[in-house]
PDB file of C-alpha atoms in Angstrom:
ATOM      1  CA  LEU A   1      -0.026   0.113  -0.025  1.00  0.00           C
ATOM      2  CA  PRO A   2       1.246   3.387  -0.829  1.00  0.00           C
ATOM      3  CA  PHE A   3       2.562   5.497   2.254  1.00  0.00           C
ATOM      4  CA  SER A   4       0.058   8.130   3.270  1.00  0.00           C
ATOM      5  CA  ALA A   5       0.345  11.151   5.692  1.00  0.00           C
ATOM      6  CA  ALA A   6       0.356  10.069   9.206  1.00  0.00           C
ATOM      7  CA  ALA A   7      -2.835  11.357  11.058  1.00  0.00           C
ATOM      8  CA  ASN A   8      -1.114  11.149  14.292  1.00  0.00           C
ATOM      9  CA  LEU A   9       1.514  13.846  13.879  1.00  0.00           C
ATOM     10  CA  ARG A  10       0.953  17.306  14.861  1.00  0.00           C
ATOM     11  CA  PRO A  11       0.279  19.733  12.068  1.00  0.00           C
ATOM     12  CA  GLY A  12       3.237  20.514  10.022  1.00  0.00           C
ATOM     13  CA  ALA A  13       5.368  18.015  11.620  1.00  0.00           C
ATOM     14  CA  GLU A  14       8.197  16.372   9.793  1.00  0.00           C
ATOM     15  CA  GLN A  15       7.626  12.922   9.023  1.00  0.00           C
ATOM     16  CA  LYS A  16      10.218  10.914  10.700  1.00  0.00           C
ATOM     17  CA  VAL A  17       9.771   7.226  10.301  1.00  0.00           C
ATOM     18  CA  VAL A  18      10.873   4.268  12.471  1.00  0.00           C
ATOM     19  CA  PHE A  19      10.277   0.907  10.794  1.00  0.00           C
ATOM     20  CA  ILE A  20      10.201  -2.176  12.814  1.00  0.00           C
ATOM     21  CA  THR A  21       9.835  -5.822  11.793  1.00  0.00           C
ATOM     22  CA  ALA A  22       9.931  -9.147  13.825  1.00  0.00           C
ATOM     23  CA  ARG A  23       9.572 -12.873  13.572  1.00  0.00           C
ATOM     24  CA  VAL A  24      11.137 -13.422  10.384  1.00  0.00           C
ATOM     25  CA  HIS A  25      12.384 -16.672  11.817  1.00  0.00           C
ATOM     26  CA  PRO A  26       9.582 -18.521  13.116  1.00  0.00           C
ATOM     27  CA  GLY A  27      11.096 -20.310  16.056  1.00  0.00           C
ATOM     28  CA  GLU A  28      12.305 -17.077  17.610  1.00  0.00           C
ATOM     29  CA  THR A  29       9.026 -16.561  19.663  1.00  0.00           C
ATOM     30  CA  PRO A  30      10.769 -14.041  22.197  1.00  0.00           C
ATOM     31  CA  SER A  31      10.937 -11.529  19.276  1.00  0.00           C
ATOM     32  CA  SER A  32       7.078 -11.365  19.106  1.00  0.00           C
ATOM     33  CA  PHE A  33       6.814 -10.545  22.733  1.00  0.00           C
ATOM     34  CA  VAL A  34       9.375  -7.811  22.263  1.00  0.00           C
ATOM     35  CA  CYS A  35       7.333  -6.414  19.650  1.00  0.00           C
ATOM     36  CA  GLN A  36       4.169  -6.789  21.547  1.00  0.00           C
ATOM     37  CA  GLY A  37       5.702  -4.645  24.175  1.00  0.00           C
ATOM     38  CA  ILE A  38       6.500  -1.896  21.573  1.00  0.00           C
ATOM     39  CA  ILE A  39       3.005  -2.030  20.117  1.00  0.00           C
ATOM     40  CA  ASP A  40       1.048  -1.975  23.648  1.00  0.00           C
ATOM     41  CA  PHE A  41       3.208   0.955  24.803  1.00  0.00           C
ATOM     42  CA  LEU A  42       2.881   3.065  21.598  1.00  0.00           C
ATOM     43  CA  VAL A  43      -0.918   2.736  21.556  1.00  0.00           C
ATOM     44  CA  SER A  44      -1.160   3.295  25.264  1.00  0.00           C
ATOM     45  CA  HIS A  45      -2.125   6.338  27.181  1.00  0.00           C
ATOM     46  CA  HIS A  46       1.163   6.824  28.895  1.00  0.00           C
ATOM     47  CA  PRO A  47       2.578  10.240  28.569  1.00  0.00           C
ATOM     48  CA  ILE A  48       5.581   9.200  26.841  1.00  0.00           C
ATOM     49  CA  ALA A  49       3.698   7.303  24.197  1.00  0.00           C
ATOM     50  CA  LYS A  50       1.536  10.357  23.435  1.00  0.00           C
ATOM     51  CA  VAL A  51       4.736  12.545  22.760  1.00  0.00           C
ATOM     52  CA  LEU A  52       6.150   9.972  20.516  1.00  0.00           C
ATOM     53  CA  ARG A  53       2.951   9.567  18.510  1.00  0.00           C
ATOM     54  CA  ASP A  54       2.843  13.541  18.195  1.00  0.00           C
ATOM     55  CA  HIS A  55       6.478  13.558  16.800  1.00  0.00           C
ATOM     56  CA  LEU A  56       7.135  10.093  14.953  1.00  0.00           C
ATOM     57  CA  VAL A  57       5.607   7.670  12.699  1.00  0.00           C
ATOM     58  CA  PHE A  58       6.077   4.007  13.665  1.00  0.00           C
ATOM     59  CA  LYS A  59       5.468   1.309  10.935  1.00  0.00           C
ATOM     60  CA  ILE A  60       5.627  -2.203  12.529  1.00  0.00           C
ATOM     61  CA  ALA A  61       5.531  -5.483  10.633  1.00  0.00           C
ATOM     62  CA  PRO A  62       5.224  -7.786  13.534  1.00  0.00           C
ATOM     63  CA  MET A  63       5.458 -11.013  11.589  1.00  0.00           C
ATOM     64  CA  LEU A  64       7.513 -11.251   8.476  1.00  0.00           C
ATOM     65  CA  ASN A  65       7.089 -15.171   8.179  1.00  0.00           C
ATOM     66  CA  PRO A  66       3.428 -15.824   9.079  1.00  0.00           C
ATOM     67  CA  ASP A  67       3.443 -19.229   7.100  1.00  0.00           C
ATOM     68  CA  GLY A  68       6.583 -20.543   8.748  1.00  0.00           C
ATOM     69  CA  VAL A  69       4.939 -19.779  12.033  1.00  0.00           C
ATOM     70  CA  TYR A  70       1.693 -21.523  11.116  1.00  0.00           C
ATOM     71  CA  LEU A  71       3.576 -24.616  10.098  1.00  0.00           C
ATOM     72  CA  GLY A  72       5.783 -24.585  13.299  1.00  0.00           C
ATOM     73  CA  ASN A  73       8.938 -24.218  11.321  1.00  0.00           C
ATOM     74  CA  TYR A  74      12.124 -23.161  13.073  1.00  0.00           C
ATOM     75  CA  ARG A  75      13.836 -21.017  10.623  1.00  0.00           C
ATOM     76  CA  CYS A  76      12.342 -21.234   7.152  1.00  0.00           C
ATOM     77  CA  SER A  77       9.189 -20.283   5.073  1.00  0.00           C
ATOM     78  CA  LEU A  78       6.507 -22.418   3.625  1.00  0.00           C
ATOM     79  CA  MET A  79       8.720 -22.536   0.641  1.00  0.00           C
ATOM     80  CA  GLY A  80      11.808 -23.562   2.521  1.00  0.00           C
ATOM     81  CA  PHE A  81      13.558 -20.148   2.456  1.00  0.00           C
ATOM     82  CA  ASP A  82      15.393 -18.354   5.133  1.00  0.00           C
ATOM     83  CA  LEU A  83      13.659 -15.105   4.563  1.00  0.00           C
ATOM     84  CA  ASN A  84      16.478 -13.314   6.177  1.00  0.00           C
ATOM     85  CA  ARG A  85      18.875 -14.102   3.439  1.00  0.00           C
ATOM     86  CA  HIS A  86      16.695 -12.776   0.685  1.00  0.00           C
ATOM     87  CA  TRP A  87      16.358  -9.077   1.112  1.00  0.00           C
ATOM     88  CA  ALA A  88      18.564  -8.112  -1.974  1.00  0.00           C
ATOM     89  CA  ASN A  89      16.225  -9.563  -4.415  1.00  0.00           C
ATOM     90  CA  PRO A  90      12.808 -10.899  -2.877  1.00  0.00           C
ATOM     91  CA  SER A  91      10.372 -12.578  -5.066  1.00  0.00           C
ATOM     92  CA  PRO A  92       6.874 -11.535  -4.863  1.00  0.00           C
ATOM     93  CA  TRP A  93       6.037 -15.378  -5.364  1.00  0.00           C
ATOM     94  CA  ALA A  94       8.551 -17.052  -3.308  1.00  0.00           C
ATOM     95  CA  HIS A  95       9.024 -14.308  -0.617  1.00  0.00           C
ATOM     96  CA  PRO A  96       5.817 -12.126  -0.737  1.00  0.00           C
ATOM     97  CA  THR A  97       6.030 -10.451   2.688  1.00  0.00           C
ATOM     98  CA  LEU A  98       9.754  -9.569   2.228  1.00  0.00           C
ATOM     99  CA  HIS A  99       9.026  -8.174  -1.176  1.00  0.00           C
ATOM    100  CA  GLY A 100       6.006  -6.078   0.115  1.00  0.00           C
ATOM    101  CA  VAL A 101       7.874  -4.691   3.005  1.00  0.00           C
ATOM    102  CA  LYS A 102      11.021  -3.746   0.911  1.00  0.00           C
ATOM    103  CA  GLU A 103       8.823  -2.113  -1.610  1.00  0.00           C
ATOM    104  CA  LEU A 104       7.058  -0.004   1.115  1.00  0.00           C
ATOM    105  CA  ILE A 105      10.431   0.865   2.518  1.00  0.00           C
ATOM    106  CA  ILE A 106      11.910   2.015  -0.660  1.00  0.00           C
ATOM    107  CA  ASP A 107       8.727   4.015  -1.619  1.00  0.00           C
ATOM    108  CA  MET A 108       9.062   5.856   1.865  1.00  0.00           C
ATOM    109  CA  TYR A 109      12.986   6.216   1.166  1.00  0.00           C
ATOM    110  CA  ASN A 110      12.043   7.866  -2.268  1.00  0.00           C
ATOM    111  CA  ASN A 111       9.621  10.180  -0.747  1.00  0.00           C
ATOM    112  CA  PRO A 112      11.245  13.606  -0.293  1.00  0.00           C
ATOM    113  CA  LYS A 113       8.462  14.339   2.373  1.00  0.00           C
ATOM    114  CA  ILE A 114       9.469  11.290   4.537  1.00  0.00           C
ATOM    115  CA  ASN A 115      12.723  10.782   6.565  1.00  0.00           C
ATOM    116  CA  LEU A 116      13.180   6.960   7.131  1.00  0.00           C
ATOM    117  CA  GLU A 117      15.392   7.310  10.163  1.00  0.00           C
ATOM    118  CA  PHE A 118      15.334   3.743  11.773  1.00  0.00           C
ATOM    119  CA  TYR A 119      15.013   0.135  10.695  1.00  0.00           C
ATOM    120  CA  ILE A 120      15.098  -2.277  13.434  1.00  0.00           C
ATOM    121  CA  ASP A 121      14.662  -6.083  12.893  1.00  0.00           C
ATOM    122  CA  ILE A 122      13.821  -8.078  15.939  1.00  0.00           C
ATOM    123  CA  HIS A 123      15.166 -11.514  16.600  1.00  0.00           C
ATOM    124  CA  ALA A 124      15.943 -13.920  19.397  1.00  0.00           C
ATOM    125  CA  HIS A 125      19.544 -15.640  20.104  1.00  0.00           C
ATOM    126  CA  SER A 126      19.792 -19.242  21.290  1.00  0.00           C
ATOM    127  CA  THR A 127      23.424 -18.928  22.787  1.00  0.00           C
ATOM    128  CA  MET A 128      23.929 -15.480  24.138  1.00  0.00           C
ATOM    129  CA  MET A 129      22.148 -13.630  27.269  1.00  0.00           C
ATOM    130  CA  ASN A 130      20.656 -10.364  27.523  1.00  0.00           C
ATOM    131  CA  GLY A 131      19.427  -7.933  24.697  1.00  0.00           C
ATOM    132  CA  PHE A 132      21.899  -6.588  22.349  1.00  0.00           C
ATOM    133  CA  MET A 133      22.277  -5.279  18.728  1.00  0.00           C
ATOM    134  CA  TYR A 134      24.001  -5.926  15.657  1.00  0.00           C
ATOM    135  CA  GLY A 135      24.812  -2.759  13.575  1.00  0.00           C
ATOM    136  CA  ASN A 136      26.753  -2.025  10.380  1.00  0.00           C
ATOM    137  CA  ILE A 137      30.264  -0.990   9.650  1.00  0.00           C
ATOM    138  CA  PHE A 138      30.740   2.101   7.403  1.00  0.00           C
ATOM    139  CA  GLU A 139      34.071   3.832   6.217  1.00  0.00           C
ATOM    140  CA  ASP A 140      32.779   7.129   7.583  1.00  0.00           C
ATOM    141  CA  GLU A 141      33.778   7.415  11.041  1.00  0.00           C
ATOM    142  CA  GLU A 142      31.333   9.937  12.166  1.00  0.00           C
ATOM    143  CA  ARG A 143      28.447   7.794  10.716  1.00  0.00           C
ATOM    144  CA  PHE A 144      29.829   4.817  12.508  1.00  0.00           C
ATOM    145  CA  GLN A 145      29.927   6.536  15.787  1.00  0.00           C
ATOM    146  CA  ARG A 146      26.402   8.163  15.288  1.00  0.00           C
ATOM    147  CA  GLN A 147      25.128   4.441  14.878  1.00  0.00           C
ATOM    148  CA  ALA A 148      26.322   3.729  18.367  1.00  0.00           C
ATOM    149  CA  VAL A 149      24.043   6.301  19.902  1.00  0.00           C
ATOM    150  CA  PHE A 150      20.620   4.589  20.022  1.00  0.00           C
ATOM    151  CA  PRO A 151      22.007   1.219  21.491  1.00  0.00           C
ATOM    152  CA  LYS A 152      23.951   3.301  24.267  1.00  0.00           C
ATOM    153  CA  LEU A 153      20.696   5.108  25.103  1.00  0.00           C
ATOM    154  CA  LEU A 154      18.722   1.907  25.306  1.00  0.00           C
ATOM    155  CA  CYS A 155      21.391   0.384  27.701  1.00  0.00           C
ATOM    156  CA  GLN A 156      20.615   3.233  30.250  1.00  0.00           C
ATOM    157  CA  ASN A 157      16.902   2.495  30.052  1.00  0.00           C
ATOM    158  CA  ALA A 158      16.875  -1.244  29.909  1.00  0.00           C
ATOM    159  CA  GLU A 159      18.565  -3.095  32.686  1.00  0.00           C
ATOM    160  CA  ASP A 160      18.617  -6.442  30.480  1.00  0.00           C
ATOM    161  CA  PHE A 161      20.262  -4.715  27.453  1.00  0.00           C
ATOM    162  CA  SER A 162      24.061  -5.191  27.007  1.00  0.00           C
ATOM    163  CA  TYR A 163      26.053  -2.631  25.026  1.00  0.00           C
ATOM    164  CA  SER A 164      29.139  -4.775  25.584  1.00  0.00           C
ATOM    165  CA  SER A 165      27.348  -7.642  23.649  1.00  0.00           C
ATOM    166  CA  THR A 166      26.390  -5.133  20.952  1.00  0.00           C
ATOM    167  CA  SER A 167      28.502  -5.410  17.743  1.00  0.00           C
ATOM    168  CA  PHE A 168      28.968  -3.818  14.457  1.00  0.00           C
ATOM    169  CA  ASN A 169      29.967  -6.043  11.555  1.00  0.00           C
ATOM    170  CA  ARG A 170      29.847  -6.837   7.736  1.00  0.00           C
ATOM    171  CA  ASP A 171      30.127 -10.385   7.690  1.00  0.00           C
ATOM    172  CA  ALA A 172      29.631 -11.968   4.248  1.00  0.00           C
ATOM    173  CA  VAL A 173      27.105 -14.507   5.754  1.00  0.00           C
ATOM    174  CA  LYS A 174      24.903 -11.576   6.834  1.00  0.00           C
ATOM    175  CA  ALA A 175      24.695  -9.882   3.452  1.00  0.00           C
ATOM    176  CA  GLY A 176      21.198 -10.657   2.618  1.00  0.00           C
ATOM    177  CA  THR A 177      19.812  -9.877   5.980  1.00  0.00           C
ATOM    178  CA  GLY A 178      17.533  -6.700   6.417  1.00  0.00           C
ATOM    179  CA  ARG A 179      19.975  -4.937   8.554  1.00  0.00           C
ATOM    180  CA  ARG A 180      22.786  -5.398   6.131  1.00  0.00           C
ATOM    181  CA  PHE A 181      20.927  -4.621   2.855  1.00  0.00           C
ATOM    182  CA  LEU A 182      19.130  -1.708   4.171  1.00  0.00           C
ATOM    183  CA  GLY A 183      22.198  -0.271   5.864  1.00  0.00           C
ATOM    184  CA  GLY A 184      23.746  -0.279   2.223  1.00  0.00           C
ATOM    185  CA  LEU A 185      20.804   1.077   0.534  1.00  0.00           C
ATOM    186  CA  LEU A 186      19.601   3.716   2.783  1.00  0.00           C
ATOM    187  CA  ASN A 187      21.639   7.261   3.256  1.00  0.00           C
ATOM    188  CA  ASP A 188      23.762   8.178   6.201  1.00  0.00           C
ATOM    189  CA  THR A 189      20.820   9.596   8.254  1.00  0.00           C
ATOM    190  CA  SER A 190      19.287   6.118   8.551  1.00  0.00           C
ATOM    191  CA  TYR A 191      20.263   3.534  11.038  1.00  0.00           C
ATOM    192  CA  CYS A 192      19.551  -0.119  10.761  1.00  0.00           C
ATOM    193  CA  TYR A 193      19.811  -2.549  13.356  1.00  0.00           C
ATOM    194  CA  THR A 194      19.194  -6.193  14.354  1.00  0.00           C
ATOM    195  CA  LEU A 195      17.854  -6.255  18.000  1.00  0.00           C
ATOM    196  CA  GLU A 196      18.596  -9.702  19.593  1.00  0.00           C
ATOM    197  CA  VAL A 197      17.124 -10.962  22.918  1.00  0.00           C
ATOM    198  CA  SER A 198      18.167 -14.192  24.654  1.00  0.00           C
ATOM    199  CA  PHE A 199      15.925 -17.381  24.578  1.00  0.00           C
ATOM    200  CA  TYR A 200      16.484 -17.882  28.244  1.00  0.00           C
ATOM    201  CA  SER A 201      18.116 -15.069  30.650  1.00  0.00           C
ATOM    202  CA  TYR A 202      19.865 -12.033  31.311  1.00  0.00           C
ATOM    203  CA  THR A 203      22.476 -10.884  33.852  1.00  0.00           C
ATOM    204  CA  LEU A 204      22.538  -8.036  36.135  1.00  0.00           C
ATOM    205  CA  PRO A 205      25.565  -6.313  37.444  1.00  0.00           C
ATOM    206  CA  ALA A 206      24.524  -6.813  41.159  1.00  0.00           C
ATOM    207  CA  ALA A 207      23.067 -10.422  40.786  1.00  0.00           C
ATOM    208  CA  ALA A 208      25.106 -13.522  41.519  1.00  0.00           C
ATOM    209  CA  ALA A 209      23.003 -15.695  38.931  1.00  0.00           C
ATOM    210  CA  ALA A 210      21.265 -15.131  35.616  1.00  0.00           C
ATOM    211  CA  VAL A 211      17.693 -13.932  35.663  1.00  0.00           C
ATOM    212  CA  PRO A 212      15.315 -16.222  33.558  1.00  0.00           C
ATOM    213  CA  TYR A 213      13.328 -14.253  30.873  1.00  0.00           C
ATOM    214  CA  THR A 214       9.556 -14.308  31.194  1.00  0.00           C
ATOM    215  CA  GLU A 215       6.961 -12.957  28.539  1.00  0.00           C
ATOM    216  CA  GLU A 216       6.653  -9.908  30.693  1.00  0.00           C
ATOM    217  CA  ALA A 217      10.354  -9.216  30.550  1.00  0.00           C
ATOM    218  CA  TYR A 218      10.405  -9.616  26.831  1.00  0.00           C
ATOM    219  CA  MET A 219       7.640  -7.165  26.652  1.00  0.00           C
ATOM    220  CA  LYS A 220       9.272  -4.916  29.027  1.00  0.00           C
ATOM    221  CA  LEU A 221      12.476  -4.751  26.767  1.00  0.00           C
ATOM    222  CA  GLY A 222      10.069  -3.600  23.932  1.00  0.00           C
ATOM    223  CA  ARG A 223       8.648  -0.762  26.187  1.00  0.00           C
ATOM    224  CA  ASN A 224      12.045   0.215  26.667  1.00  0.00           C
ATOM    225  CA  VAL A 225      13.026   0.268  23.216  1.00  0.00           C
ATOM    226  CA  ALA A 226      10.139   2.677  22.579  1.00  0.00           C
ATOM    227  CA  ARG A 227      10.964   4.844  25.477  1.00  0.00           C
ATOM    228  CA  THR A 228      14.442   5.196  24.143  1.00  0.00           C
ATOM    229  CA  PHE A 229      13.255   7.111  21.062  1.00  0.00           C
ATOM    230  CA  LEU A 230      12.299   9.914  23.561  1.00  0.00           C
ATOM    231  CA  ASP A 231      15.786  10.223  24.696  1.00  0.00           C
ATOM    232  CA  TYR A 232      17.155   9.882  21.273  1.00  0.00           C
ATOM    233  CA  TYR A 233      14.971  12.683  19.782  1.00  0.00           C
ATOM    234  CA  ARG A 234      15.300  14.747  22.953  1.00  0.00           C
ATOM    235  CA  LEU A 235      11.676  15.032  23.611  1.00  0.00           C
ATOM    236  CA  ASN A 236      11.830  14.561  27.466  1.00  0.00           C
ATOM    237  CA  SER A 237      10.785  18.143  28.146  1.00  0.00           C
ATOM    238  CA  LEU A 238       7.206  17.792  26.367  1.00  0.00           C
ATOM    239  CA  VAL A 239       6.057  15.030  28.460  1.00  0.00           C
ATOM    240  CA  GLU A 240       3.470  16.102  30.891  1.00  0.00           C
ATOM    241  CA  GLY A 241       3.241  14.816  34.321  1.00  0.00           C
ATOM    242  CA  PRO A 242       5.630  12.980  36.653  1.00  0.00           C
ATOM    243  CA  LEU A 243       7.340   9.835  35.395  1.00  0.00           C
ATOM    244  CA  ALA A 244       8.730   6.824  37.044  1.00  0.00           C
ATOM    245  CA  PRO A 245      12.517   7.019  37.242  1.00  0.00           C
ATOM    246  CA  THR A 246      14.672   5.351  34.605  1.00  0.00           C
ATOM    247  CA  PRO A 247      16.428   2.272  36.031  1.00  0.00           C
ATOM    248  CA  LYS A 248      20.235   2.655  36.591  1.00  0.00           C
ATOM    249  CA  THR A 249      22.201  -0.092  34.569  1.00  0.00           C
ATOM    250  CA  ARG A 250      25.646  -0.788  33.151  1.00  0.00           C
TER     251      ARG A 250
END
């Protein structure tokens, strides 16, 4: 569908878009809970959510691989494809969800009235703990440094998010992923990430043992991802009413 003006924005506001996708790998169920946390927070009556809706457009595709999920596949689609390796040239027949989302992203990118500023693809990790991100490597040192800002801010808001586990790479095996492909396609004002969260637990600085993840903990990470855009865009002064203190983390 063509992108239309967002009714939630204040009149005359610049259309800054945050595009979020999840569940491209069917077996990575925690990604759906994180995405649910983001959605529930953004549509809530929370004062931060209201400010975010006034200033940003969130486009969310919560399940990129619905047929794989329905079939109970772990990684592939109905056709047996790992969709997260086909972003470069998705087929409308073999990879229809990917094709549709990519077309929408390119339409937004080519629209001079829209600034596509973030792309975040949510996954789950079977061997590492905590939440963390993968980003891209660029020759431009300033662009590389600016890319680190959002995960650093998220680390301040989410006790289970680890910046030390966050890494920036351009491994050849990841070339067909959304994060890698869109990172090469979009301009230097767009930031593309893979958000990973552990299947099983996270660690806290003062805790002697790892803390098991729960559905609520995954959704809390999603809420904290959404809250971090308030800090990133320096919208804190626009929030009405007292807010709960931000948890201090590593």
